[in-house]
């Protein structure tokens, strides 16, 4: 009997068997031809990594247990104790916490670069600076970086560029083609797309960096499980379709919100009023993604009334699922920031982040209309 499944089965095993010592020797002599132990590699994990590697046009990738472990891996590819990391000031709170609270304890220094200085950050570079970490589209203000320009500055300064491409996805932007050295994703978000997986991936421009990333994942035990890899690989098959629908819906909702009297500001790169609209259009091939933020009255009770007024859009502090959700940066992702830092980033009481799903746009607008009528 010959079985040939169309879809890779789930290799839900922690270890693989060998017929004899010769088979074991063959494993070490011919890398990639067989498997030993799932922390070192598993067909489902490798399939996911290779799919993302191709989407990002890389020279090698490794799947990780989360987006945060992907960032940790990327930093460790280039840094050791005594080195210095630069990080964009507008960054996911968990990434900032990893750098400032954990990596500093291991002797890695960190400095934050204001968004206005991302194209000329020479003043922040030290002799031991190894890496700059940035996001393609920042959270929650949706600032879009000109990655090609950042990459030129990185080359000038002798600093490696690591790009968190979670908000854009490779359908919208491929950072390695624009000069990045490593691109990472929280696969938890658009790449898997269904809010049922926690995963990450690291994709490198050169083979040596990909090999080093793999070595780190194995040594630190940052690997992803076979089942989560399988779920993420399944989600990935519809990435392009989903991103188009997310983008179309988000533009419709951003336009609606912009014209609503109770909404004072809308942050979406697809709006002509967005400061980087032209750049986002060119860099994103006309797609702007599914994430937007908007501002209502800076009053806790108003925000609560809005949240309670939504019927179909849940309040859930994550993003990028097929089902829309709202999140609250002040109380979740940016909770740890000081009042001064929040004020600088524009994160006030009335700022709401909306992850636009792939439902019918008119149904989403009707839900927003009802919630806004309640405030
Ligand atoms: C932009 C960005 N990068 C990284 C992460 C971390 O990913 P994970 O939660 O999968 O560890 C997040 C999580 O929200 C994120 O929004």
Short mmCIF file of C-alpha atoms and ligand atoms in Angstrom, two decimals:
data_model
loop_
_atom_site.label_atom_id
_atom_site.label_comp_id
_atom_site.label_asym_id
_atom_site.label_seq_id
_atom_site.Cartn_x
_atom_site.Cartn_y
_atom_site.Cartn_z
CA UNK A 1 0.00 0.00 0.00
CA UNK A 2 1.33 3.43 -0.88
CA UNK A 3 -0.09 6.38 1.02
CA UNK A 4 0.47 9.83 -0.40
CA UNK A 5 -1.43 12.51 1.52
CA UNK A 6 -2.06 15.86 -0.17
CA UNK A 7 -1.45 17.66 3.12
CA UNK A 8 1.56 16.95 5.35
CA UNK A 9 0.29 14.88 8.29
CA UNK A 10 0.99 16.05 11.84
CA UNK A 11 4.18 14.38 13.06
CA UNK A 12 3.11 14.54 16.68
CA UNK A 13 6.21 12.92 18.04
CA UNK A 14 9.02 14.17 20.24
CA UNK A 15 11.56 11.73 18.82
CA UNK A 16 12.26 9.66 15.68
CA UNK A 17 13.50 6.08 15.49
CA UNK A 18 16.57 4.63 13.73
CA UNK A 19 16.98 1.18 12.26
CA UNK A 20 20.60 0.85 13.32
CA UNK A 21 23.83 2.79 13.93
CA UNK A 22 24.28 3.36 10.20
CA UNK A 23 20.96 5.22 10.06
CA UNK A 24 22.06 7.36 13.02
CA UNK A 25 25.36 8.19 11.29
CA UNK A 26 23.44 9.06 8.09
CA UNK A 27 21.37 11.58 10.08
CA UNK A 28 24.52 13.46 11.10
CA UNK A 29 26.26 13.12 7.73
CA UNK A 30 23.31 14.20 5.56
CA UNK A 31 21.59 17.13 7.31
CA UNK A 32 17.97 17.65 6.31
CA UNK A 33 17.45 14.07 5.08
CA UNK A 34 16.02 12.61 8.29
CA UNK A 35 14.96 13.60 11.78
CA UNK A 36 16.29 12.82 15.27
CA UNK A 37 14.44 14.80 17.94
CA UNK A 38 11.64 17.36 17.54
CA UNK A 39 13.46 20.15 19.39
CA UNK A 40 16.14 19.87 16.68
CA UNK A 41 13.62 19.68 13.85
CA UNK A 42 10.29 18.23 12.82
CA UNK A 43 8.69 17.97 9.35
CA UNK A 44 5.79 20.28 10.31
CA UNK A 45 8.04 22.94 11.82
CA UNK A 46 10.39 22.82 8.86
CA UNK A 47 7.51 23.03 6.40
CA UNK A 48 6.18 26.18 8.08
CA UNK A 49 9.65 27.76 8.19
CA UNK A 50 10.30 27.00 4.52
CA UNK A 51 6.92 28.41 3.40
CA UNK A 52 7.64 31.70 5.20
CA UNK A 53 11.23 31.67 3.92
CA UNK A 54 9.89 31.59 0.37
CA UNK A 55 7.29 34.28 1.03
CA UNK A 56 9.95 36.58 2.49
CA UNK A 57 12.52 35.64 -0.15
CA UNK A 58 15.08 34.55 2.46
CA UNK A 59 18.00 32.18 2.53
CA UNK A 60 16.74 30.15 5.48
CA UNK A 61 14.21 30.30 8.29
CA UNK A 62 13.39 28.74 11.61
CA UNK A 63 10.02 28.54 13.34
CA UNK A 64 9.86 29.50 17.02
CA UNK A 65 7.51 29.09 19.95
CA UNK A 66 6.27 32.72 19.77
CA UNK A 67 6.92 36.08 18.18
CA UNK A 68 8.88 37.09 21.25
CA UNK A 69 11.17 34.05 21.00
CA UNK A 70 11.71 34.98 17.34
CA UNK A 71 12.88 38.46 18.44
CA UNK A 72 15.11 36.92 21.12
CA UNK A 73 16.61 34.59 18.52
CA UNK A 74 17.23 37.43 16.05
CA UNK A 75 19.00 39.54 18.67
CA UNK A 76 21.13 36.57 19.78
CA UNK A 77 22.20 35.89 16.19
CA UNK A 78 24.16 39.16 16.30
CA UNK A 79 24.70 39.97 19.99
CA UNK A 80 26.46 38.70 23.05
CA UNK A 81 27.17 40.15 26.46
CA UNK A 82 28.79 43.59 26.10
CA UNK A 83 26.99 44.46 22.85
CA UNK A 84 24.47 47.23 22.28
CA UNK A 85 21.06 47.07 20.58
CA UNK A 86 19.15 49.99 19.08
CA UNK A 87 15.38 49.81 19.01
CA UNK A 88 12.75 52.04 17.42
CA UNK A 89 10.86 53.95 20.10
CA UNK A 90 7.50 52.91 18.67
CA UNK A 91 7.69 49.15 19.24
CA UNK A 92 5.49 46.41 20.64
CA UNK A 93 5.60 46.68 24.48
CA UNK A 94 6.65 43.03 24.85
CA UNK A 95 9.65 43.57 22.57
CA UNK A 96 10.71 46.59 24.64
CA UNK A 97 10.28 44.56 27.85
CA UNK A 98 12.41 41.69 26.47
CA UNK A 99 15.19 44.14 25.69
CA UNK A 100 15.07 46.35 28.77
CA UNK A 101 14.08 43.84 31.45
CA UNK A 102 15.76 40.61 30.31
CA UNK A 103 18.55 41.17 27.79
CA UNK A 104 20.05 43.99 29.86
CA UNK A 105 20.43 41.45 32.70
CA UNK A 106 22.60 39.40 30.37
CA UNK A 107 24.84 42.36 29.62
CA UNK A 108 23.22 43.55 26.37
CA UNK A 109 22.72 47.33 26.44
CA UNK A 110 19.68 48.94 24.83
CA UNK A 111 18.90 52.45 23.51
CA UNK A 112 15.67 53.65 21.93
CA UNK A 113 15.70 55.76 18.78
CA UNK A 114 12.87 58.31 18.34
CA UNK A 115 10.79 57.72 15.20
CA UNK A 116 11.84 61.12 13.83
CA UNK A 117 15.51 60.03 13.81
CA UNK A 118 15.15 56.58 12.22
CA UNK A 119 16.91 57.66 9.00
CA UNK A 120 19.86 59.31 10.73
CA UNK A 121 20.46 57.53 14.01
CA UNK A 122 24.25 57.98 14.05
CA UNK A 123 24.09 59.83 17.39
CA UNK A 124 22.85 56.66 19.07
CA UNK A 125 25.50 54.32 17.63
CA UNK A 126 28.34 53.14 19.88
CA UNK A 127 31.42 51.08 19.06
CA UNK A 128 29.56 47.98 20.37
CA UNK A 129 26.24 48.59 18.55
CA UNK A 130 25.29 45.48 16.59
CA UNK A 131 21.58 45.65 15.75
CA UNK A 132 18.67 47.96 15.05
CA UNK A 133 15.19 46.51 15.70
CA UNK A 134 12.22 48.17 13.98
CA UNK A 135 8.66 47.34 12.91
CA UNK A 136 7.41 47.82 9.32
CA UNK A 137 4.17 49.35 10.62
CA UNK A 138 4.22 50.44 14.25
CA UNK A 139 1.70 49.70 16.94
CA UNK A 140 -0.65 51.42 17.76
CA UNK A 141 0.00 54.61 15.75
CA UNK A 142 0.57 52.82 12.41
CA UNK A 143 3.75 54.74 11.58
CA UNK A 144 5.20 53.27 8.38
CA UNK A 145 8.99 53.14 8.08
CA UNK A 146 10.85 53.55 4.80
CA UNK A 147 12.80 50.32 5.24
CA UNK A 148 15.09 50.89 2.26
CA UNK A 149 16.18 54.20 3.79
CA UNK A 150 16.68 52.64 7.23
CA UNK A 151 18.72 49.83 5.63
CA UNK A 152 21.02 52.33 3.90
CA UNK A 153 21.67 54.06 7.23
CA UNK A 154 22.29 50.67 8.90
CA UNK A 155 24.89 49.80 6.27
CA UNK A 156 26.52 53.19 6.74
CA UNK A 157 26.67 52.65 10.52
CA UNK A 158 27.72 48.97 10.30
CA UNK A 159 24.59 47.83 12.15
CA UNK A 160 22.43 44.80 11.28
CA UNK A 161 18.77 45.55 10.55
CA UNK A 162 16.14 43.29 12.15
CA UNK A 163 12.57 44.00 11.01
CA UNK A 164 9.44 42.84 12.80
CA UNK A 165 7.09 42.46 9.82
CA UNK A 166 4.11 41.22 11.85
CA UNK A 167 1.68 44.05 11.05
CA UNK A 168 2.44 44.16 7.31
CA UNK A 169 3.01 40.48 6.42
CA UNK A 170 5.10 39.56 3.34
CA UNK A 171 2.03 40.12 1.14
CA UNK A 172 2.42 43.85 1.80
CA UNK A 173 6.16 44.28 2.42
CA UNK A 174 9.22 42.06 2.04
CA UNK A 175 11.88 43.68 4.26
CA UNK A 176 14.76 41.43 3.09
CA UNK A 177 14.30 42.79 -0.45
CA UNK A 178 14.56 46.32 0.98
CA UNK A 179 17.86 45.65 2.75
CA UNK A 180 16.97 44.04 6.10
CA UNK A 181 19.26 41.28 7.42
CA UNK A 182 16.64 39.37 9.39
CA UNK A 183 12.86 39.55 9.31
CA UNK A 184 10.78 38.14 12.15
CA UNK A 185 7.06 37.56 12.62
CA UNK A 186 4.69 36.89 15.40
CA UNK A 187 3.12 34.02 13.40
CA UNK A 188 0.39 34.24 16.06
CA UNK A 189 -0.98 37.12 13.98
CA UNK A 190 -1.54 37.32 10.19
CA UNK A 191 0.59 34.36 9.11
CA UNK A 192 -1.54 31.84 11.00
CA UNK A 193 -4.52 34.19 10.96
CA UNK A 194 -7.17 32.40 13.02
CA UNK A 195 -6.31 33.39 16.63
CA UNK A 196 -5.62 29.77 17.56
CA UNK A 197 -1.80 29.55 17.47
CA UNK A 198 1.10 31.17 19.34
CA UNK A 199 4.18 31.00 17.11
CA UNK A 200 7.02 32.95 15.54
CA UNK A 201 9.50 32.74 12.70
CA UNK A 202 12.96 34.12 11.94
CA UNK A 203 13.98 34.52 8.28
CA UNK A 204 17.54 35.49 7.32
CA UNK A 205 19.02 37.07 4.21
CA UNK A 206 22.17 34.94 4.38
CA UNK A 207 22.53 31.23 5.07
CA UNK A 208 25.03 31.65 7.94
CA UNK A 209 22.57 33.83 9.91
CA UNK A 210 19.78 31.31 9.30
CA UNK A 211 22.04 28.50 10.55
CA UNK A 212 22.98 30.50 13.63
CA UNK A 213 19.26 31.20 14.29
CA UNK A 214 18.51 27.49 14.05
CA UNK A 215 21.38 26.71 16.45
CA UNK A 216 20.00 29.23 18.98
CA UNK A 217 16.46 27.83 18.74
CA UNK A 218 17.73 24.29 19.38
CA UNK A 219 20.12 25.28 22.19
CA UNK A 220 17.63 27.52 24.02
CA UNK A 221 14.63 25.26 23.36
CA UNK A 222 12.69 27.97 21.53
CA UNK A 223 11.18 25.51 19.01
CA UNK A 224 7.53 25.32 17.98
CA UNK A 225 5.34 22.22 18.50
CA UNK A 226 4.38 20.04 15.49
CA UNK A 227 0.65 20.72 15.93
CA UNK A 228 1.06 24.50 16.16
CA UNK A 229 3.34 24.36 13.12
CA UNK A 230 0.69 22.41 11.21
CA UNK A 231 -2.06 24.88 12.18
CA UNK A 232 0.12 27.84 11.17
CA UNK A 233 1.06 26.21 7.85
CA UNK A 234 -2.62 25.65 7.16
CA UNK A 235 -3.42 29.29 7.93
CA UNK A 236 -0.59 30.43 5.69
CA UNK A 237 -2.29 28.92 2.63
CA UNK A 238 -4.92 31.68 2.67
CA UNK A 239 -2.62 34.54 3.70
CA UNK A 240 -2.84 36.44 0.42
CA UNK A 241 -6.62 36.23 0.21
CA UNK A 242 -7.02 37.23 3.83
CA UNK A 243 -4.66 40.22 3.62
CA UNK A 244 -6.59 41.58 0.64
CA UNK A 245 -9.88 41.29 2.48
CA UNK A 246 -8.42 42.69 5.73
CA UNK A 247 -7.04 45.63 3.73
CA UNK A 248 -10.26 46.35 1.81
CA UNK A 249 -12.33 46.19 4.98
CA UNK A 250 -9.89 48.32 6.97
CA UNK A 251 -9.94 51.07 4.36
CA UNK A 252 -13.76 51.06 4.39
CA UNK A 253 -13.86 51.23 8.20
CA UNK A 254 -11.12 53.87 8.43
CA UNK A 255 -13.03 56.05 5.95
CA UNK A 256 -16.26 55.56 7.91
CA UNK A 257 -14.59 56.41 11.24
CA UNK A 258 -12.86 59.45 9.77
CA UNK A 259 -16.24 60.93 8.91
CA UNK A 260 -17.85 60.16 12.27
CA UNK A 261 -18.41 63.22 14.51
CA UNK A 262 -17.50 61.30 17.70
CA UNK A 263 -14.12 60.19 16.31
CA UNK A 264 -11.43 62.85 16.52
CA UNK A 265 -8.58 61.02 14.74
CA UNK A 266 -8.02 57.88 12.68
CA UNK A 267 -4.59 56.32 12.11
CA UNK A 268 -4.54 54.09 9.02
CA UNK A 269 -1.76 54.12 6.38
CA UNK A 270 -4.36 53.77 3.59
CA UNK A 271 -5.97 57.14 4.32
CA UNK A 272 -4.70 60.07 2.27
CA UNK A 273 -4.46 62.03 5.55
CA UNK A 274 -1.90 59.55 6.97
CA UNK A 275 1.57 61.16 7.00
CA UNK A 276 3.19 58.15 5.27
CA UNK A 277 0.32 57.37 2.88
CA UNK A 278 2.52 57.72 -0.23
CA UNK A 279 5.33 55.61 1.20
CA UNK A 280 2.88 52.98 2.50
CA UNK A 281 1.28 52.77 -0.93
CA UNK A 282 4.62 52.30 -2.72
CA UNK A 283 6.16 49.97 -0.14
CA UNK A 284 2.92 48.02 0.35
CA UNK A 285 2.06 47.59 -3.35
CA UNK A 286 -1.29 49.31 -2.77
CA UNK A 287 -2.30 47.19 0.25
CA UNK A 288 -2.30 48.72 3.73
CA UNK A 289 -3.25 45.85 6.03
CA UNK A 290 -6.00 45.36 8.56
CA UNK A 291 -4.80 47.41 11.53
CA UNK A 292 -6.02 50.88 12.46
CA UNK A 293 -6.36 53.01 15.57
CA UNK A 294 -8.79 55.81 16.33
CA UNK A 295 -9.49 58.28 19.09
CA UNK A 296 -12.74 58.93 20.89
CA UNK A 297 -13.28 61.13 23.97
CA UNK A 298 -10.48 60.71 26.56
CA UNK A 299 -12.78 59.39 29.25
CA UNK A 300 -12.80 55.88 30.77
CA UNK A 301 -16.61 55.65 30.95
CA UNK A 302 -16.93 56.67 27.28
CA UNK A 303 -14.49 53.90 26.29
CA UNK A 304 -16.40 51.40 28.43
CA UNK A 305 -19.70 52.40 26.83
CA UNK A 306 -18.14 51.96 23.40
CA UNK A 307 -16.78 48.48 24.27
CA UNK A 308 -20.10 47.37 25.75
CA UNK A 309 -21.95 48.79 22.75
CA UNK A 310 -20.19 46.41 20.35
CA UNK A 311 -22.04 43.17 19.68
CA UNK A 312 -20.00 41.39 17.02
CA UNK A 313 -16.53 42.85 17.53
CA UNK A 314 -15.00 41.43 20.74
CA UNK A 315 -12.58 43.31 23.00
CA UNK A 316 -9.52 41.03 22.86
CA UNK A 317 -5.94 42.18 23.31
CA UNK A 318 -4.47 40.56 20.21
CA UNK A 319 -4.82 41.13 16.49
CA UNK A 320 -4.87 39.85 12.94
CA UNK A 321 -7.49 37.12 13.22
CA UNK A 322 -10.19 36.55 10.61
CA UNK A 323 -12.68 37.81 13.21
CA UNK A 324 -12.34 41.53 13.98
CA UNK A 325 -11.44 42.67 17.48
CA UNK A 326 -10.75 45.87 19.37
CA UNK A 327 -7.88 46.36 21.75
CA UNK A 328 -6.92 49.01 24.24
CA UNK A 329 -3.22 50.01 24.04
CA UNK A 330 -3.23 52.03 27.28
CA UNK A 331 -4.45 49.06 29.33
CA UNK A 332 -2.68 46.21 27.51
CA UNK A 333 0.26 46.43 25.09
CA UNK A 334 1.52 49.78 26.43
CA UNK A 335 0.48 49.39 30.06
CA UNK A 336 4.07 49.32 31.34
CA UNK A 337 5.00 52.70 29.83
CA UNK A 338 5.33 55.80 31.98
CA UNK A 339 2.78 58.59 31.57
CA UNK A 340 5.43 60.67 29.82
CA UNK A 341 6.24 57.88 27.35
CA UNK A 342 2.54 57.35 26.58
CA UNK A 343 1.99 61.06 26.05
CA UNK A 344 4.96 61.15 23.66
CA UNK A 345 3.54 58.22 21.65
CA UNK A 346 0.00 59.65 21.68
CA UNK A 347 -1.46 56.76 23.70
CA UNK A 348 -4.31 58.40 25.58
CA UNK A 349 -7.45 57.12 27.34
CA UNK A 350 -9.59 57.43 24.23
CA UNK A 351 -7.24 55.58 21.85
CA UNK A 352 -8.73 52.34 20.55
CA UNK A 353 -7.03 49.87 18.22
CA UNK A 354 -9.12 47.95 15.74
CA UNK A 355 -7.98 44.74 14.09
CA UNK A 356 -10.25 44.51 11.07
CA UNK A 357 -11.21 40.97 10.10
CA UNK A 358 -12.57 39.49 6.91
CA UNK A 359 -16.28 39.76 7.68
CA UNK A 360 -18.61 41.87 5.53
CA UNK A 361 -17.50 45.51 5.92
CA UNK A 362 -21.10 46.75 6.18
CA UNK A 363 -21.76 44.45 9.16
CA UNK A 364 -18.67 45.78 10.93
CA UNK A 365 -19.66 49.37 10.22
CA UNK A 366 -23.16 48.70 11.61
CA UNK A 367 -21.58 47.37 14.84
CA UNK A 368 -19.31 50.44 15.14
CA UNK A 369 -22.28 52.73 14.42
CA UNK A 370 -24.24 51.16 17.27
CA UNK A 371 -21.32 51.41 19.72
CA UNK A 372 -20.56 55.01 18.77
CA UNK A 373 -24.23 55.91 19.19
CA UNK A 374 -23.96 54.61 22.77
CA UNK A 375 -21.20 57.04 23.82
C1 LIG B 1 4.36 43.55 16.41
C2 LIG B 1 4.49 42.41 17.36
N1 LIG B 1 5.65 41.75 17.41
C3 LIG B 1 5.82 40.69 18.25
C4 LIG B 1 4.79 40.29 19.08
C5 LIG B 1 5.01 39.12 20.01
O1 LIG B 1 4.42 38.00 19.47
P1 LIG B 1 3.91 36.75 20.35
O2 LIG B 1 2.78 37.24 21.17
O3 LIG B 1 3.53 35.75 19.31
O4 LIG B 1 5.06 36.32 21.18
C6 LIG B 1 3.56 40.95 19.05
C7 LIG B 1 2.46 40.51 19.94
O5 LIG B 1 1.43 41.13 20.02
C8 LIG B 1 3.40 42.04 18.16
O6 LIG B 1 2.26 42.74 18.10
#
